[in-house]
Short mmCIF file of C-alpha atoms in Angstrom, two decimals:
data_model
loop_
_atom_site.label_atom_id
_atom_site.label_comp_id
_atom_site.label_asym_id
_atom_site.label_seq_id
_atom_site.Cartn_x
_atom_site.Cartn_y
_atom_site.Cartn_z
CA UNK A 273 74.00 5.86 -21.28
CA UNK A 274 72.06 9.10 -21.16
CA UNK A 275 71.17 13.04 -21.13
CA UNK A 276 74.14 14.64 -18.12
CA UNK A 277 74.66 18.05 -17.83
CA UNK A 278 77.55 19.51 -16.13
CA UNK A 279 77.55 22.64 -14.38
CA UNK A 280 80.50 24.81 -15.39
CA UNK A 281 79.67 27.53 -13.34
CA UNK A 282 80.67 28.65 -9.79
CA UNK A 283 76.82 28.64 -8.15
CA UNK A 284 74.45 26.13 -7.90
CA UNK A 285 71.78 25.45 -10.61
CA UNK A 286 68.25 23.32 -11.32
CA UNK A 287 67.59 21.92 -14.13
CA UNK A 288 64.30 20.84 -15.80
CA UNK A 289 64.22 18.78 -19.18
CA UNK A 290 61.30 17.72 -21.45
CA UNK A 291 61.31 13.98 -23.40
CA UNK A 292 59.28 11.94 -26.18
CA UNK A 293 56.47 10.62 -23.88
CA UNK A 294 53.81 8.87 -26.48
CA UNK A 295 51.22 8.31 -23.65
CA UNK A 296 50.69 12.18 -22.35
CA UNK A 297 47.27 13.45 -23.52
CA UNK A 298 46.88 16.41 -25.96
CA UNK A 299 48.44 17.07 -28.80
CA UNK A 300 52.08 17.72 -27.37
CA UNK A 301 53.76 14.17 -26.58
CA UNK A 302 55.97 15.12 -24.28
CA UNK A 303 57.25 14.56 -20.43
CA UNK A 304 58.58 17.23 -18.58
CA UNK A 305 60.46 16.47 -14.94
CA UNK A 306 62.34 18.79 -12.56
CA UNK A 307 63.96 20.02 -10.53
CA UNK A 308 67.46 18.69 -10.64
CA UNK A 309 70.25 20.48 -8.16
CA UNK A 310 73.51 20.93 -9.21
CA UNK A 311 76.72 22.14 -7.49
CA UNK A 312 79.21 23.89 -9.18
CA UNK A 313 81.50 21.51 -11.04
CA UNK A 314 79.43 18.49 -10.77
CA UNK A 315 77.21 16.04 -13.37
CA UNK A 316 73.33 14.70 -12.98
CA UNK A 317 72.36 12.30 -15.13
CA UNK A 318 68.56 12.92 -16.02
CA UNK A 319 67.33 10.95 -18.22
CA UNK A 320 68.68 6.84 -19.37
CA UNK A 321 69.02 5.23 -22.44
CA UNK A 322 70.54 5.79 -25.58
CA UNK A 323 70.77 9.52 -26.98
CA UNK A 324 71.46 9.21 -30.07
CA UNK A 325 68.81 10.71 -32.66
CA UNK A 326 67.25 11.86 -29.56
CA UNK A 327 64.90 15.46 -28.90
CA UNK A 328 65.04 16.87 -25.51
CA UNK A 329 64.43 20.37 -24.47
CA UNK A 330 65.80 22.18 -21.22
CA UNK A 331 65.38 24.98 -18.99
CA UNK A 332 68.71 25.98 -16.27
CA UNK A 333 68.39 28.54 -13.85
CA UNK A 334 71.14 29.64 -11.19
CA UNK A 335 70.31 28.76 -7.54
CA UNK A 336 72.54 32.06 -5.96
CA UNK A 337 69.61 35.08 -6.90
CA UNK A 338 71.94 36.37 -9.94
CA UNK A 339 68.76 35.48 -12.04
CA UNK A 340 70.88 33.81 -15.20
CA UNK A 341 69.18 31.09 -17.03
CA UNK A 342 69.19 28.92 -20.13
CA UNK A 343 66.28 29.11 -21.72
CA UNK A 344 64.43 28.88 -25.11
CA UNK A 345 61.05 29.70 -27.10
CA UNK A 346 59.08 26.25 -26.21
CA UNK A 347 57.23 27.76 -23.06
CA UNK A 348 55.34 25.56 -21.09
CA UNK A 349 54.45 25.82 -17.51
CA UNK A 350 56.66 24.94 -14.60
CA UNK A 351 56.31 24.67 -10.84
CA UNK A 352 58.74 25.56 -8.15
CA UNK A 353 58.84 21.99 -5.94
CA UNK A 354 59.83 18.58 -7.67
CA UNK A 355 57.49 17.23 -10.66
CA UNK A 356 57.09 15.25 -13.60
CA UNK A 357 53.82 16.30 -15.98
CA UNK A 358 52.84 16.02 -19.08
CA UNK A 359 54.25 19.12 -21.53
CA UNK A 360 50.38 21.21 -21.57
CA UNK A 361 49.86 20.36 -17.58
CA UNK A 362 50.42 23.25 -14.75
CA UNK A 363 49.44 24.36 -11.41
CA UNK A 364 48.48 27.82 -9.67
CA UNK A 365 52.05 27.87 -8.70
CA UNK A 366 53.66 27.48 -11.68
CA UNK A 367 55.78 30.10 -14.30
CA UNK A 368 55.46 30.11 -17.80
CA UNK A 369 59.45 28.78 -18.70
CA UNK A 370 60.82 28.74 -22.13
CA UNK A 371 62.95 25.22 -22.78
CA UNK A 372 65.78 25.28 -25.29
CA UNK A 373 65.55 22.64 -28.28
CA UNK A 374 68.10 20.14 -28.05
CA UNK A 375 68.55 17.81 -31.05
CA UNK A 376 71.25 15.08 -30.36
CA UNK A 377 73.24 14.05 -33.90
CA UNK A 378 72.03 10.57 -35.25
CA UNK A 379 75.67 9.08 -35.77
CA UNK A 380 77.28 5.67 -36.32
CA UNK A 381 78.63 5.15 -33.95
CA UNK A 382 75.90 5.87 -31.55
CA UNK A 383 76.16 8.41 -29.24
CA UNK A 384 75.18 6.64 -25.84
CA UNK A 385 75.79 9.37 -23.44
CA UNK A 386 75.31 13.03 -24.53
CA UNK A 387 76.18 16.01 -21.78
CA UNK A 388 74.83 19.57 -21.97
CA UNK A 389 77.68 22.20 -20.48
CA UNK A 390 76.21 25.00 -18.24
CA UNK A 391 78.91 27.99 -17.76
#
């Protein structure tokens, strides 16, 4: 059970993803947790539980200097080494990265595992 994505592509990418976190501070409720490597062909699993109904929102990026991402309009600001923030906290080292909305159907029967494809 879970948020995958699968990179369709033939270079590496990262990944960061936002979630429903009720305890952050502020107004925006939400968790935000990077970076996630992955090679060409493969699957991460970042987040567990059931997806169904679910809001997430995601930033990709290629790892090979081609400069192609996956991006949105809900900016928020990102480092460059591993983290996990709340959605209004940043650093001196961080961009300004716009996450794509992802709404996950609410169906019966539940979707437990839901997988973004990157190509």
């Amino acid at each position: 059970m879970g948020l995958h994505f699968r990179n369709r592509t033939n270079v590496g990418l990262q990944i960061v993803y936002a979630y429903s976190a009720p305890n952050c501070e502020g107004s925006n409720k939400w968790s935000k947790k990077g970076w996630y490597k992955v090679a060409p062909g493969n699957t991460v699993q970042v987040w567990s539980g059931w997806a169904n109904g679910r809001k997430f929102f995601y930033y990709a990026e290629d790892t090979s200097g081609l400069g192609r991402t996956w991006s949105g309009e809900f900016v928020t600001p990102i480092p460059s080494r591993a983290f996990e923030w709340c959605w209004d906290t940043g650093s001196t080292d961080s961009r300004n990265l716009g996450l794509k909305k992802l709404q996950v159907p609410n169906q019966f029967p539940p979707i437990l595992d839901y997988t973004i494809n990157l190509q």
